[in-house]
XYZ file of C-alpha atoms in Angstrom:
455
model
C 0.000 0.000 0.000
C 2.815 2.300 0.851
C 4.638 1.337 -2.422
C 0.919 2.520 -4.639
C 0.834 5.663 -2.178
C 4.133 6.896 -3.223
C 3.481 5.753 -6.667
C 0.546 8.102 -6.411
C 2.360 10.799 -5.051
C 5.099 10.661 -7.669
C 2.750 10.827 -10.839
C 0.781 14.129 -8.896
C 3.575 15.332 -9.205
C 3.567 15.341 -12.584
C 0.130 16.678 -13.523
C -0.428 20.190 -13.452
C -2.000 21.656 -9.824
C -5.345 22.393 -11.813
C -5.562 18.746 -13.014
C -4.556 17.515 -9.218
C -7.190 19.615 -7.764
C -9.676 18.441 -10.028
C -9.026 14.856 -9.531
C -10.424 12.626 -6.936
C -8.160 9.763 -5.578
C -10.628 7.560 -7.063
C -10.335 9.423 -10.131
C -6.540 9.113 -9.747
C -6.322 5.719 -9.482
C -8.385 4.850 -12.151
C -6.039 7.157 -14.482
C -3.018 4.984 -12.803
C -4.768 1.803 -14.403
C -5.826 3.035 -17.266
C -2.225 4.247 -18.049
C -0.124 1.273 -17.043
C 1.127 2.980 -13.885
C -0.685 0.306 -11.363
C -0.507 -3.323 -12.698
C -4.299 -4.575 -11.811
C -4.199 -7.968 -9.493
C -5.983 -11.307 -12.509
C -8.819 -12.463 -9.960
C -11.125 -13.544 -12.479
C -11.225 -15.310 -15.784
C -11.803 -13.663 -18.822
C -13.994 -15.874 -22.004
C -16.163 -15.395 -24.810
C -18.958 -12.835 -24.603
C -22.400 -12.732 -26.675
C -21.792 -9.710 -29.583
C -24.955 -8.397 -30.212
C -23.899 -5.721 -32.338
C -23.043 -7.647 -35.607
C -19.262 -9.287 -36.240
C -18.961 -13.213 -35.872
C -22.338 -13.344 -34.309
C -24.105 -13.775 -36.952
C -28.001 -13.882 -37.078
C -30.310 -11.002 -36.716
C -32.778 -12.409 -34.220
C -32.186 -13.029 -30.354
C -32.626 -16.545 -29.023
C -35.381 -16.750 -26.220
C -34.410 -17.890 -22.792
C -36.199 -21.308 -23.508
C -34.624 -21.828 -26.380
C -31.505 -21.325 -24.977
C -32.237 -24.051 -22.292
C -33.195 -26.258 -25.130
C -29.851 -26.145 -26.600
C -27.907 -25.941 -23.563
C -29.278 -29.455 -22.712
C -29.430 -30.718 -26.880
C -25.449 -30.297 -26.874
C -24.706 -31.482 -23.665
C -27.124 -34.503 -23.525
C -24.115 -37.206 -23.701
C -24.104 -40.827 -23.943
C -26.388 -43.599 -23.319
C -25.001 -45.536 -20.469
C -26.614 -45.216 -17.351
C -26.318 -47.661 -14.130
C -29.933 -47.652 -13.564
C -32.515 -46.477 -16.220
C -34.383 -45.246 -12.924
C -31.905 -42.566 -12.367
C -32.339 -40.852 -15.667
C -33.068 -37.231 -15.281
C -35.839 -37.221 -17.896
C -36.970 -39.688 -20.947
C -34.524 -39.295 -23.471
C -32.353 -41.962 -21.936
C -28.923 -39.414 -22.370
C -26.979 -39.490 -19.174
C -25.909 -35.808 -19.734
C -22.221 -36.652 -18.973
C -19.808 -35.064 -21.221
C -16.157 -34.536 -21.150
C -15.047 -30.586 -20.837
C -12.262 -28.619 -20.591
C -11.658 -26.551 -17.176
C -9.525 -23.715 -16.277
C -8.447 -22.176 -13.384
C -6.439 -19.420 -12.144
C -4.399 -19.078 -8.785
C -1.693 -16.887 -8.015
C -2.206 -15.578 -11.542
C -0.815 -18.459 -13.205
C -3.447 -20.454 -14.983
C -4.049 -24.247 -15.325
C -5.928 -26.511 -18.288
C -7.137 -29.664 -17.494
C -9.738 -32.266 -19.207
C -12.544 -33.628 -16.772
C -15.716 -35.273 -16.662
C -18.810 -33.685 -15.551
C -22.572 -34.300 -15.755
C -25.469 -31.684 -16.728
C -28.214 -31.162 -14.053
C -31.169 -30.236 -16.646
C -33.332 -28.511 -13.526
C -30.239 -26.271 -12.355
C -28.031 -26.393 -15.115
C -25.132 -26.882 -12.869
C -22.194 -28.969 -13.475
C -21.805 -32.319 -11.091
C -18.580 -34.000 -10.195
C -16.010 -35.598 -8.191
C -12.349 -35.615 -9.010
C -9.298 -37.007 -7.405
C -7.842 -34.378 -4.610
C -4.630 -33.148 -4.655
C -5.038 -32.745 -8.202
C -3.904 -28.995 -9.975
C -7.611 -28.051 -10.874
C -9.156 -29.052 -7.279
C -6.428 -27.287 -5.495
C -6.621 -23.923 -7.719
C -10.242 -23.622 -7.495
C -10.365 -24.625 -3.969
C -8.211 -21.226 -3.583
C -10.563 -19.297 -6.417
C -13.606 -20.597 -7.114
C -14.230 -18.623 -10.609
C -13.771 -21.383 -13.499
C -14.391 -21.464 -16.818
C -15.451 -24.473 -18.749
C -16.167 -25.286 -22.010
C -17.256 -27.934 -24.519
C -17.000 -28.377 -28.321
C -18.555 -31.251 -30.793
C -16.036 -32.022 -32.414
C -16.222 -33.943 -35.939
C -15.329 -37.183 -36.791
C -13.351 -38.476 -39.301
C -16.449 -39.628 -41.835
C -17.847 -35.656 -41.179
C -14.869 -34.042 -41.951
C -15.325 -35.059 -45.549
C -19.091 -33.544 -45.825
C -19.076 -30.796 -42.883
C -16.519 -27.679 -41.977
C -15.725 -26.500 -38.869
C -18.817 -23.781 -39.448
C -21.009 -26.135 -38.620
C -19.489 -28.066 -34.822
C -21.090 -25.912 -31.740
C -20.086 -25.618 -28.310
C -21.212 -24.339 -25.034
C -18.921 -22.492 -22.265
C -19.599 -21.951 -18.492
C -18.610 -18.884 -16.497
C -19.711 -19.905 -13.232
C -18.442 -20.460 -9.474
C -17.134 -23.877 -7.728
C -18.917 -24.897 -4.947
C -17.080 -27.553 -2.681
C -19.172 -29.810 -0.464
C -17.976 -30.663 2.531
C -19.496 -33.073 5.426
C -20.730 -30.187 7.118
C -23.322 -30.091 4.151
C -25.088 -33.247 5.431
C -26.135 -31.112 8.744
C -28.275 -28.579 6.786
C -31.141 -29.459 4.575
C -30.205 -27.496 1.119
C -26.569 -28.917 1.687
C -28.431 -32.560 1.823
C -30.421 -32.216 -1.089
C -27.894 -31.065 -2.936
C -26.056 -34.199 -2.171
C -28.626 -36.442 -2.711
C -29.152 -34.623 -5.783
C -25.192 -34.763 -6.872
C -24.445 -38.264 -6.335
C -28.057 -39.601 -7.696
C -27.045 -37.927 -11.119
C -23.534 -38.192 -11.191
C -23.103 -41.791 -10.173
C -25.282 -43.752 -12.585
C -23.684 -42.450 -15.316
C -19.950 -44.113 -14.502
C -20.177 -48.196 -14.132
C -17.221 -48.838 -11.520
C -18.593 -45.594 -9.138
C -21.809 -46.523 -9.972
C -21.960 -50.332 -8.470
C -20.388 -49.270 -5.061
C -22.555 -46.180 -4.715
C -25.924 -48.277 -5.583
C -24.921 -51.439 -3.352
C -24.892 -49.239 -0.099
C -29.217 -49.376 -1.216
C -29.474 -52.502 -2.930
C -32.418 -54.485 -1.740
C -33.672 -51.893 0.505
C -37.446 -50.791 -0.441
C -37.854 -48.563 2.406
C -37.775 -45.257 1.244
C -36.046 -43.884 4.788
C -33.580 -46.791 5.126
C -32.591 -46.091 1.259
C -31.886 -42.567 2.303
C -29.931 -43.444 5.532
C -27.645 -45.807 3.741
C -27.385 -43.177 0.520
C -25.917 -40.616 3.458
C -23.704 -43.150 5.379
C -22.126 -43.457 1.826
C -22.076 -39.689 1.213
C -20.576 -39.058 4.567
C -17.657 -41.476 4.439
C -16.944 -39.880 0.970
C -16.880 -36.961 2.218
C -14.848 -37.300 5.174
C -12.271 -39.975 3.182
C -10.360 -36.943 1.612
C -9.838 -38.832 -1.190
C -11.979 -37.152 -3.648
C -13.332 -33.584 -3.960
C -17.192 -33.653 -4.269
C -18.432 -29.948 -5.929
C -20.749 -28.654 -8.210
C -20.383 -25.691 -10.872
C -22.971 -23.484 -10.454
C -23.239 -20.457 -13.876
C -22.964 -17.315 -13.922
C -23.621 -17.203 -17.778
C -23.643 -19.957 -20.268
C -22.422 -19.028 -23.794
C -24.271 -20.993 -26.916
C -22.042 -21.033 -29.972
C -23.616 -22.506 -32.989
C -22.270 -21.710 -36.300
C -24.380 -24.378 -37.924
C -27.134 -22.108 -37.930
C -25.854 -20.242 -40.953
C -25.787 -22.768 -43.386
C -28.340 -25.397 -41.837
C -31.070 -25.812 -44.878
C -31.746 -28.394 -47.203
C -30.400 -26.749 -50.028
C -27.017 -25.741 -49.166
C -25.643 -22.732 -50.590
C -22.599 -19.991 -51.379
C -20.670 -22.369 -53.316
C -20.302 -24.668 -50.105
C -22.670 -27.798 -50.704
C -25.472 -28.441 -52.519
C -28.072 -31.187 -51.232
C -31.797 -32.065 -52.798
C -34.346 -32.787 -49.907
C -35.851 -35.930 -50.887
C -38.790 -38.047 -49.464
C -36.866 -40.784 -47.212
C -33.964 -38.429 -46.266
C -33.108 -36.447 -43.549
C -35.066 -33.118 -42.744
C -32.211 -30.944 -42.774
C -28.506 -31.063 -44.837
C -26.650 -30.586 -41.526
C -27.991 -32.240 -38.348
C -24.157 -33.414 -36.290
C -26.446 -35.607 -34.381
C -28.668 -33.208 -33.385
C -32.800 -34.279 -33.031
C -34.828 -33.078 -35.279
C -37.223 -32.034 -32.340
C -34.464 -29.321 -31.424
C -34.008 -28.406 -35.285
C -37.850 -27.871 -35.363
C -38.106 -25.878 -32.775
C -35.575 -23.031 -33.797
C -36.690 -23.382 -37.643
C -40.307 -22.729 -36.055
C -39.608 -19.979 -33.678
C -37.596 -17.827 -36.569
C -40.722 -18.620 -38.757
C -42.805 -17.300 -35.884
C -40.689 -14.379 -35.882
C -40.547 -13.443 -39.485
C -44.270 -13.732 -39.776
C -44.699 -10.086 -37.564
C -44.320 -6.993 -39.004
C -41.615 -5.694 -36.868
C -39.772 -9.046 -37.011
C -39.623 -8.733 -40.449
C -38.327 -5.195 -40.730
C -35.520 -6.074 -38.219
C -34.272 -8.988 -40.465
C -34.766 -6.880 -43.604
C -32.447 -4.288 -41.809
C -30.269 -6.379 -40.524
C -28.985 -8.282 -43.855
C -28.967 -4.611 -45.719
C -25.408 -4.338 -44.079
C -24.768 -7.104 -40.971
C -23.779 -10.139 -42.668
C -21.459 -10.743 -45.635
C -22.648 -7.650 -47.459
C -19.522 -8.261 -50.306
C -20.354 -11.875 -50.496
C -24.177 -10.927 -50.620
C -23.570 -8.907 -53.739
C -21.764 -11.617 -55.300
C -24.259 -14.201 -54.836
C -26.773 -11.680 -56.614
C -24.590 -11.166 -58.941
C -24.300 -15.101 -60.096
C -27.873 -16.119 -59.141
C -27.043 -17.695 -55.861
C -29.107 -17.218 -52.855
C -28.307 -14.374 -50.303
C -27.930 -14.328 -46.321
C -31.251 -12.603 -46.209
C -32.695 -15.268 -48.521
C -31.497 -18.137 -46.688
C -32.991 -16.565 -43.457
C -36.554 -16.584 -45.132
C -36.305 -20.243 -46.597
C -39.276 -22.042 -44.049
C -37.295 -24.899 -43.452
C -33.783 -23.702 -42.164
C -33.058 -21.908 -38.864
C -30.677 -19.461 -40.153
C -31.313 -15.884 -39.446
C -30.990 -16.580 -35.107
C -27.838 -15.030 -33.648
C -25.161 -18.071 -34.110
C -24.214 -17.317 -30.254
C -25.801 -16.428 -27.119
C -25.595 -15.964 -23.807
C -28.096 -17.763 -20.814
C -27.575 -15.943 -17.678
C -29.824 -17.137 -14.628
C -32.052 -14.777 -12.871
C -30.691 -12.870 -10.163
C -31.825 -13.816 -6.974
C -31.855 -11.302 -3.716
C -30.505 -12.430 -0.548
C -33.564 -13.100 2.142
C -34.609 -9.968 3.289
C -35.137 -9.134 7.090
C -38.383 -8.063 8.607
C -39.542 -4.508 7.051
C -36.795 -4.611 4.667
C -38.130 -5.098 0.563
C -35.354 -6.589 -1.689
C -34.845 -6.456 -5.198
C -31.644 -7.543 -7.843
C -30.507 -7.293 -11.166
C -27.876 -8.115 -13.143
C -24.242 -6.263 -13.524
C -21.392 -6.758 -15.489
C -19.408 -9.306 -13.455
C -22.507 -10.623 -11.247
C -25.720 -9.622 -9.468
C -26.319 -6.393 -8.182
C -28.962 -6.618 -4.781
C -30.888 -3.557 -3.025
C -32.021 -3.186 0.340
C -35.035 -0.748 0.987
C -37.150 0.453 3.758
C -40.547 2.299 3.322
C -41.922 5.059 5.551
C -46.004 4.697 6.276
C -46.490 7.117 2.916
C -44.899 4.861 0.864
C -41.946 6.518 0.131
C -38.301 5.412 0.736
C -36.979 5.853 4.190
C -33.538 3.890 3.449
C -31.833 2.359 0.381
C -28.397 0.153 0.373
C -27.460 -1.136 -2.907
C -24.404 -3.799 -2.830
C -22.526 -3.306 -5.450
C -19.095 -4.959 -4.461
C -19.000 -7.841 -7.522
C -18.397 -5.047 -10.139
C -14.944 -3.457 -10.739
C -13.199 -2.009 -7.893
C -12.426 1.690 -9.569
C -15.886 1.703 -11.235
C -19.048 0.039 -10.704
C -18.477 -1.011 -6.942
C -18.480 2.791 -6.027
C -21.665 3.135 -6.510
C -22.937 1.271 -3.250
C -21.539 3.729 -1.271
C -21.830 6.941 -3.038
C -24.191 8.808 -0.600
C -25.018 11.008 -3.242
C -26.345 8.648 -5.496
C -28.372 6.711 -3.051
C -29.726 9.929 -1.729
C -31.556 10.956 -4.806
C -34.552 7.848 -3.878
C -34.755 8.676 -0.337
C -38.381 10.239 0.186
C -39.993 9.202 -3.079
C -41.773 6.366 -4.520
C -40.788 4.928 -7.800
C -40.061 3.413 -9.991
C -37.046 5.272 -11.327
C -35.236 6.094 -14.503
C -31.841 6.920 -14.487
C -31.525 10.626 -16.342
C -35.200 11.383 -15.099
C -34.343 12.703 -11.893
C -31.841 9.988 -11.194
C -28.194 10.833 -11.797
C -25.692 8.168 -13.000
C -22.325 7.710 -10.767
C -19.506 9.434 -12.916
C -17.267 6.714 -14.919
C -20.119 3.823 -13.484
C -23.343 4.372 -15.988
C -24.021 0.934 -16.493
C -23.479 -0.416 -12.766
C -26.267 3.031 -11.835
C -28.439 1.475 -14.723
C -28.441 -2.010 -12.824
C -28.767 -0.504 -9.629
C -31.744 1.467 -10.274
C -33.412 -1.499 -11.805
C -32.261 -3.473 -8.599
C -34.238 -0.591 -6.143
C -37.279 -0.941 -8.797
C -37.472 -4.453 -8.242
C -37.056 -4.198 -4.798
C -40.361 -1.902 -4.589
C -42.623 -4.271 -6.566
């Protein structure tokens, strides 16, 4: 601290009195960062994001939330094998176990490393157990923020029909959470377990058989749950494995198949007749035609408004291969925008997304109203009293998950948080509601946090 104070002091130095009187230490620092003079401590990991306006995402129409979902578990359904077909976590028969890559960061040095984890479809967390003492279980034990992804990759026989436009692939931000015996003596710690090692087990033969023989032959439901925990607990307390479970922050969708999934494919790349007896679609990389259906028939759904329409049309005048577009004219060959309006191809949707979960407020005390929304590096929660009027007697806003020189001021810029006391919402920022200087979009989220807290 002494060494960044006299750093500090040493650059004031060098601005001009006016500037220094002008600047805030906040305001100081954050021109120390921005300039190289402070080297910023890695914490975090940084990934993929969702680029809504235009580049590689291509597409001009948002994915919904269940749609999303619907991919999310589509890609990551897995195999077939499962222990016991009672265990399955719906009727599909997929164990939802897939192999993923993981990394890590501690002591800003970052680690790689291939595991095995299984897809709960209600929670959309990750499940597993790995060996301890192992470089991922021991970084993430120190930092819990991971990031994980998974790609379908193409086999040999594909490689001669398909291109790498058309694999897809799904990548978790999220949080490790590490179970530990002291789990077992809450209730959410034991479901959790129950949950974990119900879903996770079945879909591994060798773990499988000794999980399931601690139960085998009981038909009790409460003796099956006693001897499920005995085994739980002397997992947990072995040492010999780490039990955990990913929960997301944000799940990003990547799927470039989108763009050239149709039965007639186009741009020079493939051409392929739809014929009675074959497939549906040119392009499926084991994908169900259920799933294909449903995005061909929700862009359908969406091209048939009036407004949908007119976005699209926009969209294609300049946002996707407008040189290659003018080609295709030029030789009779079908444009983007064209391909987006066939009926029986999906293309048109964004070709990556982002699923983020709702944000969820802490339990509020007595008299207190809560409300959260979501910020730019996690959820952003409000705390508000009411007088008898209705107005606000008290606001606290926790904003300490966004950047340290930025966003996380505003929680504890009186100013800010005095412009709601005595009124009644809800509020817009710029209507009476002033923005924190250098932290718009954390003041955006932070209003909408307050305005949820007062419904």
């Amino acid at each position: 601290m002494k060494k960044l104070f006299s750093l500090l002091l040493a650059m004031m130095m060098l601005l001009s009195v006016s500037a220094m009187a002008e600047m805030s230490e906040d305001e100081l620092h954050a021109w120390a960062l921005q300039n190289g003079y402070v080297k910023a401590d890695v914490d975090v990991l940084t990934s993929a994001t969702t680029n809504k306006a235009g580049g590689v995402n291509f597409g001009a129409i948002e994915w919904t939330e269940e749609m999303q979902v619907m991919a999310i578990k589509e890609f990551l359904k897995g195999g077939h094998y499962l222990g016991d077909a009672n265990y399955a976590q719906d009727e599909s028969g997929w164990n939802y176990r897939e192999m993923y890559q993981m990394a890590t960061v501690y002591g800003n040095m970052p680690n790689n490393t291939n595991l095995e984890l299984v897809l709960d479809i209600d929670s959309l967390c990750l499940l597993g157990v790995s060996e301890a003492g192992t470089s991922k279980t021991l970084h993430f034990n120190y930092n819990p923020n991971v990031s994980i992804s998974w790609c379908r990759q193409l086999r040999p026989h594909e490689e001669e029909t398909y291109n790498y436009y058309c694999s897809y692939g799904v990548q978790f931000d999220g949080v490790v959470r590490i179970f530990t015996a002291a789990d077992l003596e809450t209730e959410e710690g034991t479901a959790k377990l129950l949950n974990l090692f119900d879903k996770y087990y079945p879909t591994l033969a060798t773990s499988w058989m000794g999980y399931a023989a601690k139960f085998a032959g009981l038909t009790d439901e409460a003796e099956i749950r006693a001897a499920k925990l005995a085994y739980i607990e002397q997992q947990l307390k072995g040492g010999a494995m780490v039990i955990y479970e990913v929960v997301p922050t944000r799940i990003i969708i990547t799927a470039p198949f989108l763009i050239n999934m149709s039965p007639s494919m186009t741009n020079g790349i493939k051409f392929v007749n739809q014929m009675e007896g074959e497939k549906k679609y040119a392009y499926d990389l084991l994908l169900s035609e259920s799933f294909l259906d449903a995005l061909v028939d929700y862009k359908n759904a969406y091209l048939a408004t009036e407004e949908g329409m007119a976005q699209v049309k926009e969209y294609y005048a300049t946002g996707m291969y407008p040189m290659l577009d003018g080609l295709c004219a030029q030789y009779g060959a079908p444009t983007s925008l064209q391909i987006c309006m066939m009926p029986t191809t999906a293309a048109g949707l964004k070709t990556q997304t982002t699923w983020e979960p709702a944000p969820v407020a802490a339990p509020a005390e007595e008299g207190v109203k809560t409300g959260a929304a979501k910020g730019f590096h996690g959820t952003i929660t409000a705390s508000v009293t009411l007088n008898d009027d209705g107005t606000i007697a008290t606001v606290a806003v926790d904003t300490s998950c966004e950047h340290a020189d930025y966003g996380a001021k505003v929680g504890n810029d009186e100013a800010f948080l005095a412009q709601f006391i005595g009124k009644t919402g809800p509020f817009t920022l710029g209507e009476g509601i002033d923005a924190v200087s250098k932290a718009t979009g954390t003041s955006t989220a932070a209003v909408e946090a307050i305005n949820n807290a007062l419904k």
